[in-house]
Coordinates of C-alpha atoms in Angstrom, one line a residue:
M1 CA 7.6 -53.6 57.1
Y2 CA 6.9 -49.9 57.2
R3 CA 7.4 -47.3 54.5
A4 CA 7.3 -43.5 54.2
L5 CA 6.2 -41.1 51.6
R6 CA 7.3 -37.7 52.9
P7 CA 6.5 -34.3 51.6
K8 CA 9.3 -32.2 50.3
S9 CA 11.3 -31.0 51.8
Q10 CA 12.9 -33.5 54.2
P11 CA 12.7 -32.1 57.8
A12 CA 15.9 -30.1 58.1
T13 CA 17.1 -30.8 61.7
S14 CA 20.8 -30.4 60.9
A15 CA 22.9 -27.9 59.1
N16 CA 23.7 -30.4 56.3
G17 CA 20.1 -31.4 55.5
T18 CA 20.4 -35.0 56.6
G19 CA 18.6 -34.8 59.9
G20 CA 15.8 -37.2 60.7
V21 CA 17.2 -40.0 58.6
D22 CA 16.2 -43.5 59.7
E23 CA 18.9 -46.1 59.3
D24 CA 16.4 -48.7 58.2
F25 CA 15.6 -46.6 55.1
D26 CA 19.2 -46.5 54.2
N27 CA 20.0 -50.2 54.2
G28 CA 17.4 -51.5 51.7
K29 CA 14.9 -52.7 54.3
R30 CA 12.2 -50.1 53.8
I31 CA 10.5 -48.3 51.0
F32 CA 11.2 -44.6 51.1
S33 CA 10.1 -41.8 48.8
I34 CA 9.8 -38.0 49.0
G35 CA 7.7 -35.4 47.2
H36 CA 10.2 -34.7 44.4
V37 CA 7.3 -34.9 41.9
L38 CA 9.3 -33.5 39.0
R39 CA 11.0 -36.9 38.6
Y40 CA 7.6 -38.4 37.8
S41 CA 6.1 -35.9 35.4
P42 CA 5.8 -37.6 32.0
H43 CA 7.5 -34.7 30.2
N44 CA 10.5 -34.8 32.5
M45 CA 10.7 -38.5 32.2
L46 CA 10.7 -38.1 28.4
L47 CA 13.3 -35.3 28.7
R48 CA 15.6 -37.6 30.7
K49 CA 15.2 -40.4 28.2
L50 CA 16.0 -38.1 25.3
L51 CA 19.0 -36.6 27.1
L52 CA 20.6 -39.7 28.7
E53 CA 19.4 -42.7 26.7
D54 CA 18.7 -41.4 23.2
R55 CA 21.3 -38.6 23.5
V56 CA 19.4 -36.4 21.0
V57 CA 21.4 -33.3 21.9
G58 CA 24.8 -35.0 22.3
D59 CA 26.9 -34.1 25.4
I60 CA 25.2 -31.7 27.8
C61 CA 27.5 -28.7 28.1
S62 CA 25.2 -26.4 30.0
V63 CA 21.8 -26.3 31.6
E64 CA 20.0 -23.1 32.5
H65 CA 17.1 -23.7 34.9
T66 CA 15.0 -20.9 36.1
E67 CA 12.2 -21.1 38.7
P68 CA 10.2 -17.9 38.4
V69 CA 8.5 -17.9 41.7
G70 CA 6.8 -14.6 40.9
W71 CA 6.1 -11.7 43.3
W72 CA 2.5 -13.0 44.0
H73 CA 3.6 -16.3 45.5
F74 CA 6.7 -14.9 47.0
A75 CA 4.9 -12.2 48.9
H76 CA 2.4 -14.6 50.6
S77 CA 4.9 -17.4 51.4
Y78 CA 8.3 -15.8 51.9
V79 CA 7.7 -12.3 53.0
R80 CA 4.5 -12.5 55.2
G81 CA 4.0 -16.3 55.4
N82 CA 5.3 -19.4 57.2
W83 CA 8.6 -19.5 55.3
R84 CA 9.7 -15.9 55.6
N85 CA 12.5 -16.6 58.0
A86 CA 15.0 -19.5 57.8
S87 CA 15.4 -19.7 61.6
I88 CA 11.7 -20.7 62.0
S89 CA 11.3 -22.7 58.8
S90 CA 14.1 -23.4 56.3
P91 CA 16.1 -21.6 53.6
S92 CA 13.9 -20.5 50.7
L93 CA 16.0 -22.5 48.3
L94 CA 15.1 -25.6 50.3
A95 CA 11.5 -24.8 50.9
K96 CA 10.7 -23.7 47.3
S97 CA 13.3 -25.1 45.0
C98 CA 14.6 -28.4 46.5
H99 CA 12.7 -30.4 43.8
D100 CA 14.3 -28.3 41.1
I101 CA 17.8 -29.0 42.5
D102 CA 16.8 -32.7 42.6
L103 CA 15.6 -32.5 39.0
L104 CA 19.0 -31.1 37.8
M105 CA 20.9 -33.7 39.7
W106 CA 18.6 -36.4 38.3
L107 CA 19.2 -35.2 34.8
L108 CA 23.0 -34.6 35.0
M109 CA 24.5 -37.0 37.6
S110 CA 22.3 -40.1 37.8
P111 CA 22.9 -42.5 35.0
P112 CA 19.9 -44.4 33.5
A113 CA 19.2 -47.9 34.6
G114 CA 21.6 -50.4 33.1
A115 CA 24.2 -47.8 32.1
A116 CA 27.8 -48.4 32.5
E117 CA 28.5 -44.9 33.7
P118 CA 29.1 -44.5 37.5
H119 CA 27.3 -42.0 39.7
L120 CA 28.8 -38.6 39.0
L121 CA 29.4 -37.4 42.6
Q122 CA 33.1 -37.6 42.2
H123 CA 33.0 -35.2 39.2
F124 CA 31.5 -32.3 41.1
L125 CA 34.3 -29.7 41.1
Y126 CA 33.1 -26.5 42.7
W127 CA 30.2 -24.7 44.3
L128 CA 30.4 -21.1 43.2
S129 CA 29.0 -18.6 45.6
P130 CA 25.4 -17.7 45.0
L131 CA 24.7 -14.1 44.4
L132 CA 22.3 -12.3 46.8
Q133 CA 20.8 -9.2 45.2
K134 CA 18.6 -7.0 47.4
E135 CA 16.2 -5.0 45.3
P136 CA 16.5 -1.2 46.0
E137 CA 13.4 0.1 47.8
T138 CA 11.0 2.1 45.8
R139 CA 11.7 5.8 46.2
A140 CA 8.1 6.6 46.4
A141 CA 7.8 4.4 49.5
G142 CA 10.0 6.9 51.4
D143 CA 10.7 5.7 55.0
A144 CA 7.9 3.1 55.0
T145 CA 8.8 -0.2 56.7
N146 CA 5.8 -2.1 55.6
C147 CA 3.1 -2.0 52.9
M148 CA 0.5 -0.4 55.1
S149 CA 2.7 2.6 56.0
C150 CA 3.6 3.2 52.3
P151 CA 1.9 6.2 50.6
L152 CA 1.2 4.0 47.6
V153 CA -0.9 1.5 49.4
D154 CA -4.2 3.1 48.2
D155 CA -2.7 4.7 45.1
G156 CA -3.0 1.9 42.5
C157 CA 0.2 0.0 43.4
K158 CA -0.3 -3.6 42.1
Y159 CA 1.8 -4.9 45.0
S160 CA -0.5 -3.3 47.6
A161 CA -1.0 -5.7 50.5
K162 CA -4.2 -4.0 51.4
R163 CA -5.6 -4.5 47.9
I164 CA -4.5 -8.2 47.7
Y165 CA -5.6 -9.3 51.2
V166 CA -8.4 -6.9 52.2
G167 CA -9.9 -5.9 48.9
P168 CA -10.8 -5.5 46.1
G169 CA -8.3 -8.3 45.0
E170 CA -9.9 -11.4 43.6
K171 CA -8.7 -13.5 46.6
S172 CA -9.1 -10.9 49.3
V173 CA -11.2 -11.0 52.4
H174 CA -13.7 -8.6 50.8
T175 CA -14.7 -11.4 48.3
G176 CA -15.4 -13.8 51.2
N177 CA -12.2 -15.7 50.9
T178 CA -10.6 -17.0 54.1
K179 CA -8.4 -19.6 52.4
W180 CA -5.1 -19.2 50.6
P181 CA -3.4 -16.7 50.4
V182 CA -5.2 -14.9 53.2
N183 CA -4.8 -17.7 55.7
V184 CA -1.1 -17.8 55.1
V185 CA -0.8 -14.2 56.4
L186 CA -3.4 -14.7 59.1
P187 CA -3.9 -18.4 59.9
E188 CA -6.7 -17.7 62.5
I189 CA -8.9 -15.8 60.0
E190 CA -11.2 -18.7 59.5
D191 CA -12.2 -18.5 63.1
I192 CA -13.2 -14.8 62.9
P193 CA -17.0 -14.6 62.5
T194 CA -17.8 -11.3 60.7
M195 CA -16.4 -9.6 57.6
E196 CA -15.7 -6.4 59.6
E197 CA -13.7 -8.3 62.2
R198 CA -11.7 -10.2 59.5
E199 CA -10.8 -7.0 57.7
A200 CA -9.8 -5.3 61.0
A201 CA -7.7 -8.3 62.0
I202 CA -5.8 -8.6 58.7
L203 CA -5.2 -4.8 58.5
E204 CA -3.7 -5.0 62.0
K205 CA -1.5 -7.9 60.9
L206 CA -0.3 -6.2 57.7
A207 CA 0.7 -3.1 59.7
E208 CA 3.4 -5.2 61.5
D209 CA 7.0 -5.2 60.3
Y210 CA 7.8 -8.7 59.1
D211 CA 11.1 -10.4 60.0
A212 CA 11.6 -11.9 56.5
N213 CA 15.2 -12.8 55.7
T214 CA 14.8 -14.7 52.4
P215 CA 16.8 -13.5 49.4
A216 CA 14.9 -11.6 46.7
H217 CA 17.0 -13.2 43.9
E218 CA 19.4 -16.1 44.2
V219 CA 21.7 -17.6 41.7
A220 CA 23.5 -20.9 42.5
D221 CA 26.2 -21.8 40.0
R222 CA 27.6 -25.3 40.1
R223 CA 30.2 -27.0 37.9
W224 CA 29.0 -30.6 37.4
S225 CA 32.0 -31.8 35.4
A226 CA 34.8 -30.4 33.4
S227 CA 32.3 -29.4 30.6
G228 CA 29.0 -28.8 32.3
T229 CA 27.9 -25.9 34.5
P230 CA 24.2 -25.5 35.4
P231 CA 23.1 -22.2 37.0
S232 CA 19.9 -22.5 39.0
T233 CA 18.0 -19.2 39.4
A234 CA 15.0 -18.4 41.6
P235 CA 13.9 -14.8 40.7
T236 CA 10.8 -13.3 42.3
A237 CA 10.0 -10.4 40.0
S238 CA 8.7 -12.5 37.1
S239 CA 5.0 -13.3 36.8
T240 CA 5.7 -16.3 34.5
P241 CA 4.0 -19.3 36.1
T242 CA 6.3 -22.2 35.1
P243 CA 10.1 -22.9 34.9
T244 CA 11.7 -23.2 31.4
P245 CA 14.9 -25.3 31.5
S246 CA 17.0 -25.2 28.3
Q247 CA 19.9 -27.4 27.3
S248 CA 22.9 -26.3 25.1
K249 CA 23.2 -28.6 22.1
T250 CA 26.2 -30.3 20.7
S251 CA 24.1 -32.0 18.0
T252 CA 20.8 -31.1 16.3
P253 CA 17.8 -33.3 17.0
V254 CA 14.8 -33.9 14.7
L255 CA 11.8 -34.7 16.8
P256 CA 8.2 -35.7 15.8
P257 CA 5.4 -33.3 16.9
P258 CA 3.9 -34.1 20.3
T259 CA 0.8 -36.1 20.4
T260 CA 0.3 -36.5 24.1
P261 CA -2.2 -33.9 25.6
V262 CA -0.8 -31.4 28.1
L263 CA -1.6 -32.4 31.7
D264 CA -3.0 -30.2 34.4
E265 CA -0.3 -27.6 35.5
D266 CA -1.7 -27.8 39.0
S267 CA -0.5 -31.4 39.4
H268 CA 3.1 -30.7 38.2
G269 CA 2.3 -32.0 34.8
G270 CA 1.2 -35.4 36.1
G271 CA 4.0 -35.7 38.6
D272 CA 1.8 -35.8 41.6
L273 CA -0.1 -38.8 40.4
G274 CA 3.0 -40.4 39.0
L275 CA 4.8 -40.2 42.3
T276 CA 1.8 -41.6 44.2
G277 CA 1.3 -44.4 41.7
Q278 CA 5.0 -45.5 41.8
F279 CA 5.0 -45.4 45.6
I280 CA 1.9 -47.6 45.8
A281 CA 3.3 -50.0 43.2
A282 CA 6.5 -50.3 45.2
V283 CA 4.7 -51.1 48.5
D284 CA 2.4 -53.5 46.7
A285 CA 5.4 -55.4 45.2
V286 CA 7.1 -55.8 48.5
K287 CA 4.0 -56.6 50.5
N288 CA 3.0 -59.3 48.1
R289 CA 6.5 -60.7 48.0
R290 CA 7.2 -60.1 44.3
M291 CA 10.3 -58.0 45.1
L292 CA 12.7 -57.2 47.9
A293 CA 12.5 -53.7 49.3
D294 CA 15.7 -52.5 47.7
D295 CA 14.7 -53.9 44.3
A296 CA 11.3 -52.2 44.4
Q297 CA 12.9 -49.0 45.6
L298 CA 15.0 -48.8 42.5
H299 CA 12.5 -50.2 40.1
Y300 CA 9.5 -48.1 41.1
I301 CA 10.8 -45.1 43.1
G302 CA 13.9 -44.7 41.0
C303 CA 16.0 -43.1 43.7
T304 CA 17.7 -44.0 47.0
L305 CA 17.7 -42.3 50.3
Q306 CA 21.2 -41.1 49.4
D307 CA 19.8 -39.3 46.3
V308 CA 17.3 -37.5 48.5
M309 CA 20.0 -36.6 51.1
M310 CA 22.3 -35.4 48.3
S311 CA 19.9 -33.0 46.8
H312 CA 19.0 -31.6 50.2
A313 CA 22.6 -31.3 51.2
M314 CA 23.4 -29.4 48.0
V315 CA 20.9 -26.7 49.1
F316 CA 22.6 -26.4 52.5
A317 CA 25.9 -26.1 50.7
A318 CA 24.4 -23.3 48.7
E319 CA 23.3 -21.6 52.0
D320 CA 26.8 -22.1 53.5
S321 CA 28.3 -20.5 50.4
R322 CA 25.8 -17.6 50.3
L323 CA 25.8 -16.7 54.0
N324 CA 29.6 -17.0 54.4
R325 CA 30.4 -15.6 50.9
K326 CA 32.8 -18.3 49.9
T327 CA 33.3 -20.8 47.1
L328 CA 32.9 -24.4 48.2
D329 CA 34.4 -27.6 46.8
W330 CA 31.4 -29.9 46.7
K331 CA 33.3 -33.2 47.3
T332 CA 35.2 -31.7 50.2
W333 CA 32.0 -30.3 51.7
W334 CA 30.1 -33.6 51.3
D335 CA 32.9 -35.6 52.9
T336 CA 33.2 -33.2 55.8
E337 CA 29.6 -32.1 56.5
V338 CA 27.7 -35.3 55.5
E339 CA 29.8 -38.5 55.4
A340 CA 31.9 -37.7 58.4
K341 CA 29.0 -36.6 60.6
L342 CA 26.8 -39.6 59.6
A343 CA 29.7 -41.9 60.5
A344 CA 30.3 -40.3 63.8

């Protein structure tokens, strides 16, 4: 027996997000999990129970999910960092938001254990073209093509790359930091011995024109069923640190006040530990012959390889829609781009 706990996202070696799939993981012989930690956060597990089992808000008509990446994180990772260009990494919606897409699918199309309702794949109707909005360049920047050539770089601009990475920003080289976010912009900085050489090296790097092609603001609108449409938004201008999903209500719930202490935000509200614990429990159950692999997969991991493939494929459908500026029928796209190619 072998098993895999892979980081999100799944390696994207094909245009439909299903590359690198091992057949043994898809036929119930192996334990497979992926870092979709939001499924295992206690508050999200409670939310799913309230929505799908207790039905405290009635039928879900609409879900608005926003992932405010924020300019701070976006600048390091998707403008100057490893994920700035889809051709050398992956689409930003996959790299940053695939676990959010998975969360929406988990809440809206995966029935709870023991429920009579079928999987809701057949009820996807349309993929509406995501909007790509390029922010207008700041007029004061003039003809500058990067931050270091901008006249505002030393003039109090809060987005100044020089201030953030060189100094006096709180995580800049000037403070002695050679870790994140500095090493995302210049990975070799930890090997540079002196402060002066580090500052010179990162200034030289910041003076380059980056080949970033990630969208500054992306809205993916999907119609899940005849009555439910969840838009998923990934703005970058907000400084809000955490997403705030909200559900439209067809009935009014009365809930007791919370008594569980809030978990550390840095571990996705307990999702990191939850995922790890469930994976270990699944492996232990199979190794000690208390369960078959497919039973442990569903009981502890709570999703199948197809679920993982589906949430990844949805991101690639969004990219297809965005890049080719067209509306997609999800079922048709899935049959053509995934089912047919896997069967070939």
